[in-house]
PDB file of C-alpha atoms in Angstrom:
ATOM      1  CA  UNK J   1       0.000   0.000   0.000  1.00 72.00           C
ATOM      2  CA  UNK J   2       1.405   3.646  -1.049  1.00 85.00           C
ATOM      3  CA  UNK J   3      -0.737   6.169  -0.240  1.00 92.00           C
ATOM      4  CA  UNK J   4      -0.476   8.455  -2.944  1.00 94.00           C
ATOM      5  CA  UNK J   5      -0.343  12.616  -3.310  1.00 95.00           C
ATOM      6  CA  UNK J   6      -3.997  12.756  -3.251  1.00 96.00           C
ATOM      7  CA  UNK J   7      -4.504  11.327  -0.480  1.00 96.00           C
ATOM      8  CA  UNK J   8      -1.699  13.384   1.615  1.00 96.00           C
ATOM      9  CA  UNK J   9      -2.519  16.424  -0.012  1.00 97.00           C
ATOM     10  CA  UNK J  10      -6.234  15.734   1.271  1.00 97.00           C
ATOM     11  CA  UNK J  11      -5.934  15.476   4.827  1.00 97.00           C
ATOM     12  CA  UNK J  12      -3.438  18.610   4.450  1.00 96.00           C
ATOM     13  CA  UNK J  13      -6.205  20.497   3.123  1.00 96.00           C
ATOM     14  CA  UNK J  14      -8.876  19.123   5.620  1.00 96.00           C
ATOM     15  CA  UNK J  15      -6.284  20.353   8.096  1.00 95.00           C
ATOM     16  CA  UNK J  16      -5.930  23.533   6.471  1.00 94.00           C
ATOM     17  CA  UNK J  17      -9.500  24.495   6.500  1.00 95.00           C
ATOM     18  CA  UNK J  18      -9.901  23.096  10.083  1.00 94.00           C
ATOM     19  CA  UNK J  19      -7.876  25.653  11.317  1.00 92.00           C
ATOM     20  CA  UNK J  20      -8.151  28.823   9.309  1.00 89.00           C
ATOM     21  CA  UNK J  21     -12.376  29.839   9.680  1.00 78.00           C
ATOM     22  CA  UNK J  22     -14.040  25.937   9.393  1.00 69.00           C
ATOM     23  CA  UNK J  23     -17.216  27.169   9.152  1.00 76.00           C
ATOM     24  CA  UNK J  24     -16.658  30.168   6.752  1.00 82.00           C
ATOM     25  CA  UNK J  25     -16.161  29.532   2.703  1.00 92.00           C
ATOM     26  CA  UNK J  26     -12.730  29.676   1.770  1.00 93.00           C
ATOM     27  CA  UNK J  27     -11.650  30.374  -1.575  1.00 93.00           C
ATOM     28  CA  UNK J  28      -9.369  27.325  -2.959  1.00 94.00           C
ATOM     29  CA  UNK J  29      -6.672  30.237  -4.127  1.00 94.00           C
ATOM     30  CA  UNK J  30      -6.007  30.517  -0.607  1.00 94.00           C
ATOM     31  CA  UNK J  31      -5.710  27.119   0.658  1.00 94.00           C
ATOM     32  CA  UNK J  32      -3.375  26.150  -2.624  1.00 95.00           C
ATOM     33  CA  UNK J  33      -1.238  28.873  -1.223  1.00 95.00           C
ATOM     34  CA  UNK J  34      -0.859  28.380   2.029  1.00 94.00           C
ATOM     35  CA  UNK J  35      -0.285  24.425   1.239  1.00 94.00           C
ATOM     36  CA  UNK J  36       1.976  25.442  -1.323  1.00 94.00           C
ATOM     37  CA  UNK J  37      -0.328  23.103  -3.886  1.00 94.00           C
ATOM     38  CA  UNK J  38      -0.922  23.614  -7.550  1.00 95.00           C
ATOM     39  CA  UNK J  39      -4.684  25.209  -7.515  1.00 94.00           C
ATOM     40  CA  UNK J  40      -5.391  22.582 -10.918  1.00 95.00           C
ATOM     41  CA  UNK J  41      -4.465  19.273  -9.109  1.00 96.00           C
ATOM     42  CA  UNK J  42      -6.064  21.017  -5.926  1.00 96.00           C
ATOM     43  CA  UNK J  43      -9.476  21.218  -7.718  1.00 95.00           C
ATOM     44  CA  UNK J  44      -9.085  17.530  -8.147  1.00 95.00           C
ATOM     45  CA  UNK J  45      -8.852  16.884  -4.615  1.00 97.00           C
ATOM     46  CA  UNK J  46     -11.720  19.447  -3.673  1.00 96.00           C
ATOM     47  CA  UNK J  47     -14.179  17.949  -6.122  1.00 96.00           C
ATOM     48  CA  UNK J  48     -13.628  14.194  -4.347  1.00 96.00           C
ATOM     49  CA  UNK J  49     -14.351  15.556  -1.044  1.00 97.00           C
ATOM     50  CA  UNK J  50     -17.106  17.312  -2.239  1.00 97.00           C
ATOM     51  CA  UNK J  51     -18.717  14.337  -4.126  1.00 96.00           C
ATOM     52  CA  UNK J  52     -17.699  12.140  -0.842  1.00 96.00           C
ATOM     53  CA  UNK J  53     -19.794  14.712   1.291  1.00 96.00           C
ATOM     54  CA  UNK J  54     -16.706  16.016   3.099  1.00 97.00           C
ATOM     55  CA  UNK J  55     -17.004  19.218   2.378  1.00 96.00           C
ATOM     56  CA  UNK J  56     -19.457  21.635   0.534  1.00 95.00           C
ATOM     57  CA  UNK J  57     -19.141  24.873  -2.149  1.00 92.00           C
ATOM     58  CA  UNK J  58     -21.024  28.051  -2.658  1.00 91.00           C
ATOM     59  CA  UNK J  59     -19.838  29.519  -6.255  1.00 89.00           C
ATOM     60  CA  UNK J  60     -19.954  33.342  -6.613  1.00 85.00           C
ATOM     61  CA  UNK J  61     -19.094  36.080  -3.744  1.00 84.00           C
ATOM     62  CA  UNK J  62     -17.303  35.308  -1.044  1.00 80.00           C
ATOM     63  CA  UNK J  63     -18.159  31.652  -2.099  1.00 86.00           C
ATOM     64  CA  UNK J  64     -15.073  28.885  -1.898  1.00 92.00           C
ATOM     65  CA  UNK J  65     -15.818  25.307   0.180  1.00 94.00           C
ATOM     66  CA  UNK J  66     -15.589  24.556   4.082  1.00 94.00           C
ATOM     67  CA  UNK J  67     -16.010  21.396   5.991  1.00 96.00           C
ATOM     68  CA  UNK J  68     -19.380  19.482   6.143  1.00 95.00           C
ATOM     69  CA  UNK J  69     -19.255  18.561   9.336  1.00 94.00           C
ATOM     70  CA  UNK J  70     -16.313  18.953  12.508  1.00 94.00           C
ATOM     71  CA  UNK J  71     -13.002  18.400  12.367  1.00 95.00           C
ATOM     72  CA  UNK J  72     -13.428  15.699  15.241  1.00 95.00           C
ATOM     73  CA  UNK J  73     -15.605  13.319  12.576  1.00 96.00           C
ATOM     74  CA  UNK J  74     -13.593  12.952   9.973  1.00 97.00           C
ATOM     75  CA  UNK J  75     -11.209   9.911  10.205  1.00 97.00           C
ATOM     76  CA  UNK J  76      -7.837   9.752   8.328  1.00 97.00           C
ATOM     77  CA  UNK J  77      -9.110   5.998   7.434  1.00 96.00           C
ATOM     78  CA  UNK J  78     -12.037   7.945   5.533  1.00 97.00           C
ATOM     79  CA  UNK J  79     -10.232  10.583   3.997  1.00 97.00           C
ATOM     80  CA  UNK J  80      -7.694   8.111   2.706  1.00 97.00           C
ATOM     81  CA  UNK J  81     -10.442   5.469   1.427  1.00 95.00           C
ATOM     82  CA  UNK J  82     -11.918   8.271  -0.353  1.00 96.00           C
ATOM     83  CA  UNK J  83      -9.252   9.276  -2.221  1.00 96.00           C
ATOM     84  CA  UNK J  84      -7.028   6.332  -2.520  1.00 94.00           C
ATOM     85  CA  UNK J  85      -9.842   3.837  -3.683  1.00 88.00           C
ATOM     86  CA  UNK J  86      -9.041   1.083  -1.428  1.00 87.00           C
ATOM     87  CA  UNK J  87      -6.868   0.910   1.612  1.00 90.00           C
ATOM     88  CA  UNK J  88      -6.619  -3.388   0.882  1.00 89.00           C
ATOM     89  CA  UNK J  89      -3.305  -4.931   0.923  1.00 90.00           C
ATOM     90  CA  UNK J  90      -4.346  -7.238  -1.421  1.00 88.00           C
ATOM     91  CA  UNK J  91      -7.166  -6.977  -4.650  1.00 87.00           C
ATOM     92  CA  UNK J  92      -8.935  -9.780  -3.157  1.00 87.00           C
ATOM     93  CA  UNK J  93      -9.937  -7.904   0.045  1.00 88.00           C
ATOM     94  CA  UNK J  94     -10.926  -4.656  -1.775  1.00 87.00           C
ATOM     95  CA  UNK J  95     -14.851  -3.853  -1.491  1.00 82.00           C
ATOM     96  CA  UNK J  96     -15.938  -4.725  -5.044  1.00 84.00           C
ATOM     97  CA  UNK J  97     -13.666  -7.408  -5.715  1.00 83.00           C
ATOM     98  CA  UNK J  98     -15.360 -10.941  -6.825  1.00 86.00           C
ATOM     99  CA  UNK J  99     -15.360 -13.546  -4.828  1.00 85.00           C
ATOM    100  CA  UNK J 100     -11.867 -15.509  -5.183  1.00 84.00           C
ATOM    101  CA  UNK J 101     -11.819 -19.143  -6.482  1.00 85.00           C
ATOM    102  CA  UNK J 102      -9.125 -19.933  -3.956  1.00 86.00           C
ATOM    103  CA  UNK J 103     -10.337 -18.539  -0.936  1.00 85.00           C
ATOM    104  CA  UNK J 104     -10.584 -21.531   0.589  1.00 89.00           C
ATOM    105  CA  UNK J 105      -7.347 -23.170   0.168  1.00 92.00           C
ATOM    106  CA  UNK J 106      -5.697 -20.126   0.765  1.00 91.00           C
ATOM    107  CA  UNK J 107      -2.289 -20.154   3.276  1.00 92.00           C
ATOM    108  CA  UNK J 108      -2.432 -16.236   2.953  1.00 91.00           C
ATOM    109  CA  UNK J 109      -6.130 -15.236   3.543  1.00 91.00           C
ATOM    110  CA  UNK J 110      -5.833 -15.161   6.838  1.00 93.00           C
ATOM    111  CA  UNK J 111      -2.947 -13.218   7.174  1.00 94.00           C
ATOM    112  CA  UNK J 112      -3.789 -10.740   4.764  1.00 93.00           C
ATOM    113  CA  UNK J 113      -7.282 -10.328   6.269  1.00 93.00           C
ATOM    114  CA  UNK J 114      -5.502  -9.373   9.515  1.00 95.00           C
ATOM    115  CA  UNK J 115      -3.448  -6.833   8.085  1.00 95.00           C
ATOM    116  CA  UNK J 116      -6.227  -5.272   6.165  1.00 93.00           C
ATOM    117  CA  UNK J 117      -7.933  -5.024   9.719  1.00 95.00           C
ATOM    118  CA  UNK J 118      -4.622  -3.441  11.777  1.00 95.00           C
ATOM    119  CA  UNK J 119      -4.570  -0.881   8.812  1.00 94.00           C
ATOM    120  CA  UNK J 120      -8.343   0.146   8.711  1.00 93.00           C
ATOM    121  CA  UNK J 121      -8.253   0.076  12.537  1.00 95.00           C
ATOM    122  CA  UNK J 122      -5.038   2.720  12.725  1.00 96.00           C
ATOM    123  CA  UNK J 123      -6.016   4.907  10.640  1.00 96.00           C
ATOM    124  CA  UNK J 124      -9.607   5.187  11.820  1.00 96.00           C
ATOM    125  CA  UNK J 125      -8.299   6.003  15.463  1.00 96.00           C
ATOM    126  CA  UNK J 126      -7.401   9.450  14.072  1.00 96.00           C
ATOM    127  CA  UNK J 127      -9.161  12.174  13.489  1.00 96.00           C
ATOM    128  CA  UNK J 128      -8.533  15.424  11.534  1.00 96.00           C
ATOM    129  CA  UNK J 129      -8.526  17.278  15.034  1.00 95.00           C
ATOM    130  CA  UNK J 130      -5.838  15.175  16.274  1.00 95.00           C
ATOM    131  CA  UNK J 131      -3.920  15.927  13.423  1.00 95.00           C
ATOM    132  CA  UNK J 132      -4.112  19.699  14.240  1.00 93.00           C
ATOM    133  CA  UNK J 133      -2.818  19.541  17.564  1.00 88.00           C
ATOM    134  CA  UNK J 134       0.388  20.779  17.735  1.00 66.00           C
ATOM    135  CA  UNK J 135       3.376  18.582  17.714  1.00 65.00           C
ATOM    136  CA  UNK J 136       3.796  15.364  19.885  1.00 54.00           C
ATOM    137  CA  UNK J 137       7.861  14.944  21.122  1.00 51.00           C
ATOM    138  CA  UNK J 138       9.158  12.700  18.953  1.00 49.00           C
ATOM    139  CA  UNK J 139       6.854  13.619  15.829  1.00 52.00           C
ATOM    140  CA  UNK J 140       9.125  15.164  13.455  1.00 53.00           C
ATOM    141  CA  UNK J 141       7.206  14.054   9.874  1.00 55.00           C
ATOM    142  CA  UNK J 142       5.528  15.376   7.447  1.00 61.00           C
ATOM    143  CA  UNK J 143       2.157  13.863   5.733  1.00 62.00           C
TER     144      UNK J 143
END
C-alpha cells in the first residue's frame, strides 16, 4: 500500500481548512497557497471531497468550500479510502472485488485479512482534530 499525493494532499487540506475559519467559505486560491499546492491538481482533490460529502461549495461572492461537518468526525481511514480507492493490501480484500476461487485453500487469507484489519483500525483512530494539535515529542514528519 502507497498512499499516494492525493490522499496526503487531502488530509493537508482538511487540516488547512480546520484551522483557518471551518465554518466560513474559503476560496481554494487561498488554501493552494498556504499548502503550497498547484490550484489545478487542488481542484481535483476538492471535487472528491465534495462528491464524498466532506465538504461543501457556494460559487460566486465570497463563495469557496468549508467542511461538512467537525473536524473531530472525519477519520484519516475515511479521507484516505476516499481518495485512494481502497486501503486493501491485497485486490482480493478490496470492497468490489469478486469472490476468489481460492479462498478456501488459501495459506495467505488469513494473514492478509488481519493486516487489512490493523490498517483500517489505525487509521480510523485518528481524526482530523488530532492531526491539528500541535506537535507530539518525537513527531518530526511530514504527511
Amino acid at each position: 500500500m502507497l498512499i499516494s499525493t492525493k490522499g496526503r494532499y487531502a488530509l493537508r487540506v482538511l487540516i488547512d481548512m480546520a484551522e483557518h475559519q471551518p465554518d466560513a467559505y474559503l476560496p481554494l486560491k487561498e488554501i493552494a497557497r498556504r499548502q503550497d499546492i498547484s490550484e489545478k491538481y487542488l481542484e481535483s482533490i476538492v471535487k472528491a471531497l465534495v462528491r464524498g460529502g466532506m465538504l461543501t461549495g457556494l460559487r460566486g461572492k465570497g463563495g469557496g468550500y468549508r467542511l461538512s461537518r467537525p473536524p473531530e468526525q472525519y477519520t484519516v481511514g475515511a479521507v484516505l479510502r476516499l481518495t485512494e480507492g481502497s486501503l486493501s493490501p491485497v485486490s482480493c480484500l478490496e470492497a468490489e472485488a469478486p469472490p476468489c476461487a481460492r479462498a478456501a485453500g488459501c495459506r495467505t487469507l488469513a494473514m492478509w485479512q488481519g493486516l487489512d484489519q490493523v490498517i483500517r483500525e489505525y487509521l480510523d483512530q485518528f481524526t482530523i482534530a488530532d492531526l491539528m494539535q500541535a506537535e507530539q515529542p518525537g513527531d518530526f514528519y511530514v504527511i
